Amino acid sequence: FSENENRARVTSAVVTGLFISGDDFSDAGSPLGKERARKFLTNPSVDALVRLKKSFRPIEGNTGNRAASIFSSVVKGNYYLAAFNYSKQPTNFSVVFSRIGLKTQEPVKVNELWRNMVGQATNVLTIRLAPMDAAIYELVTR
């Protein structure tokens, strides 16, 4: 599977708290599979979030016949978002901070945990995802 799909699978495990790996990590297993496993299962920022043992919930509860795309969690005053693009096309999402319970008019520090990218947002976070990809954001208000 692509790197995007692997990132999405591990992100799903972060959101749900359930991870099952069917990969072959034996000597006979795929070198590419082992390399991707190291990349996606040993990300320090994502692993630290997992250790907090907090579940995520969907932002939108009524998505019709589709799975929810954006999930949130609040841990020790920090807000976390997990976003999934299930399509085969690039997708944009906008998350209004008040929709996740974040009530501030001040700029918020935004860390994308998979790619270690840091930025800022005020009131709305715009998320751009490649096809079949996922991202995890930490929103820091302090």
PDB file of N, CA and C in Angstrom, residues 45 48-49 52 54 56-57 59 70-82 100 111 113 136-140:
ATOM      1  N   SER A  45       6.049  11.931  18.086  1.00  0.00           N
ATOM      2  CA  SER A  45       4.891  12.774  18.409  1.00  0.00           C
ATOM      3  C   SER A  45       3.597  11.982  18.403  1.00  0.00           C
ATOM      4  N   ALA A  48       3.563   9.620  21.416  1.00  0.00           N
ATOM      5  CA  ALA A  48       3.259  10.334  22.664  1.00  0.00           C
ATOM      6  C   ALA A  48       1.751  10.565  22.797  1.00  0.00           C
ATOM      7  N   LEU A  49       1.092  10.874  21.696  1.00  0.00           N
ATOM      8  CA  LEU A  49      -0.363  11.049  21.721  1.00  0.00           C
ATOM      9  C   LEU A  49      -1.059   9.741  22.077  1.00  0.00           C
ATOM     10  N   LEU A  52      -1.289   8.888  25.732  1.00  0.00           N
ATOM     11  CA  LEU A  52      -2.247   9.646  26.546  1.00  0.00           C
ATOM     12  C   LEU A  52      -3.545   8.871  26.749  1.00  0.00           C
ATOM     13  N   LYS A  54      -6.444   8.590  25.169  1.00  0.00           N
ATOM     14  CA  LYS A  54      -7.708   9.316  25.044  1.00  0.00           C
ATOM     15  C   LYS A  54      -8.317   9.013  23.680  1.00  0.00           C
ATOM     16  N   PHE A  56     -10.920   9.543  20.441  1.00  0.00           N
ATOM     17  CA  PHE A  56     -11.389  10.637  19.610  1.00  0.00           C
ATOM     18  C   PHE A  56     -12.871  10.424  19.324  1.00  0.00           C
ATOM     19  N   ARG A  57     -13.551  11.505  18.955  1.00  0.00           N
ATOM     20  CA  ARG A  57     -14.950  11.375  18.559  1.00  0.00           C
ATOM     21  C   ARG A  57     -15.135  12.134  17.252  1.00  0.00           C
ATOM     22  N   ILE A  59     -16.467  14.748  14.624  1.00  0.00           N
ATOM     23  CA  ILE A  59     -16.998  16.100  14.750  1.00  0.00           C
ATOM     24  C   ILE A  59     -18.432  16.139  14.245  1.00  0.00           C
ATOM     25  N   ILE A  70     -13.422  13.781  10.048  1.00  0.00           N
ATOM     26  CA  ILE A  70     -12.669  14.561  11.026  1.00  0.00           C
ATOM     27  C   ILE A  70     -13.081  14.120  12.431  1.00  0.00           C
ATOM     28  N   PHE A  71     -12.078  13.877  13.274  1.00  0.00           N
ATOM     29  CA  PHE A  71     -12.292  13.431  14.650  1.00  0.00           C
ATOM     30  C   PHE A  71     -11.514  14.353  15.570  1.00  0.00           C
ATOM     31  N   SER A  72     -12.007  14.515  16.812  1.00  0.00           N
ATOM     32  CA  SER A  72     -11.317  15.394  17.752  1.00  0.00           C
ATOM     33  C   SER A  72     -11.197  14.750  19.122  1.00  0.00           C
ATOM     34  N   SER A  73     -10.247  15.271  19.886  1.00  0.00           N
ATOM     35  CA  SER A  73     -10.038  14.851  21.263  1.00  0.00           C
ATOM     36  C   SER A  73      -9.415  16.024  22.010  1.00  0.00           C
ATOM     37  N   VAL A  74      -9.719  16.117  23.291  1.00  0.00           N
ATOM     38  CA  VAL A  74      -9.123  17.153  24.134  1.00  0.00           C
ATOM     39  C   VAL A  74      -8.382  16.454  25.258  1.00  0.00           C
ATOM     40  N   VAL A  75      -7.094  16.774  25.398  1.00  0.00           N
ATOM     41  CA  VAL A  75      -6.259  16.153  26.423  1.00  0.00           C
ATOM     42  C   VAL A  75      -5.437  17.242  27.095  1.00  0.00           C
ATOM     43  N   LYS A  76      -5.639  17.405  28.405  1.00  0.00           N
ATOM     44  CA  LYS A  76      -4.860  18.355  29.196  1.00  0.00           C
ATOM     45  C   LYS A  76      -4.825  19.747  28.571  1.00  0.00           C
ATOM     46  N   GLY A  77      -5.974  20.206  28.083  1.00  0.00           N
ATOM     47  CA  GLY A  77      -6.067  21.549  27.522  1.00  0.00           C
ATOM     48  C   GLY A  77      -5.618  21.676  26.079  1.00  0.00           C
ATOM     49  N   ASN A  78      -5.072  20.624  25.502  1.00  0.00           N
ATOM     50  CA  ASN A  78      -4.699  20.646  24.089  1.00  0.00           C
ATOM     51  C   ASN A  78      -5.770  19.938  23.279  1.00  0.00           C
ATOM     52  N   TYR A  79      -6.007  20.451  22.100  1.00  0.00           N
ATOM     53  CA  TYR A  79      -7.002  19.895  21.196  1.00  0.00           C
ATOM     54  C   TYR A  79      -6.288  19.137  20.090  1.00  0.00           C
ATOM     55  N   TYR A  80      -6.842  17.991  19.735  1.00  0.00           N
ATOM     56  CA  TYR A  80      -6.264  17.163  18.678  1.00  0.00           C
ATOM     57  C   TYR A  80      -7.314  16.904  17.621  1.00  0.00           C
ATOM     58  N   LEU A  81      -6.894  16.933  16.371  1.00  0.00           N
ATOM     59  CA  LEU A  81      -7.759  16.609  15.247  1.00  0.00           C
ATOM     60  C   LEU A  81      -7.099  15.524  14.419  1.00  0.00           C
ATOM     61  N   ALA A  82      -7.884  14.564  13.997  1.00  0.00           N
ATOM     62  CA  ALA A  82      -7.427  13.566  13.031  1.00  0.00           C
ATOM     63  C   ALA A  82      -8.315  13.714  11.811  1.00  0.00           C
ATOM     64  N   ILE A 100     -15.261  22.277  17.762  1.00  0.00           N
ATOM     65  CA  ILE A 100     -14.592  21.267  18.596  1.00  0.00           C
ATOM     66  C   ILE A 100     -14.476  21.724  20.047  1.00  0.00           C
ATOM     67  N   ASN A 111       0.392  22.019  15.246  1.00  0.00           N
ATOM     68  CA  ASN A 111       1.460  21.059  14.927  1.00  0.00           C
ATOM     69  C   ASN A 111       0.844  19.887  14.166  1.00  0.00           C
ATOM     70  N   LEU A 113       1.434  16.297  13.365  1.00  0.00           N
ATOM     71  CA  LEU A 113       2.329  15.353  14.036  1.00  0.00           C
ATOM     72  C   LEU A 113       3.044  14.389  13.092  1.00  0.00           C
ATOM     73  N   ILE A 136      -2.722  14.215  11.596  1.00  0.00           N
ATOM     74  CA  ILE A 136      -3.088  14.442  12.996  1.00  0.00           C
ATOM     75  C   ILE A 136      -2.529  15.798  13.397  1.00  0.00           C
ATOM     76  N   TYR A 137      -3.400  16.643  13.946  1.00  0.00           N
ATOM     77  CA  TYR A 137      -3.021  17.985  14.356  1.00  0.00           C
ATOM     78  C   TYR A 137      -3.157  18.146  15.866  1.00  0.00           C
ATOM     79  N   GLU A 138      -2.196  18.827  16.451  1.00  0.00           N
ATOM     80  CA  GLU A 138      -2.265  19.252  17.846  1.00  0.00           C
ATOM     81  C   GLU A 138      -2.446  20.774  17.825  1.00  0.00           C
ATOM     82  N   LEU A 139      -3.483  21.257  18.490  1.00  0.00           N
ATOM     83  CA  LEU A 139      -3.750  22.694  18.570  1.00  0.00           C
ATOM     84  C   LEU A 139      -3.422  23.142  19.983  1.00  0.00           C
ATOM     85  N   VAL A 140      -2.427  24.001  20.110  1.00  0.00           N
ATOM     86  CA  VAL A 140      -1.928  24.423  21.415  1.00  0.00           C
ATOM     87  C   VAL A 140      -2.352  25.859  21.663  1.00  0.00           C
TER      88      VAL A 140
END
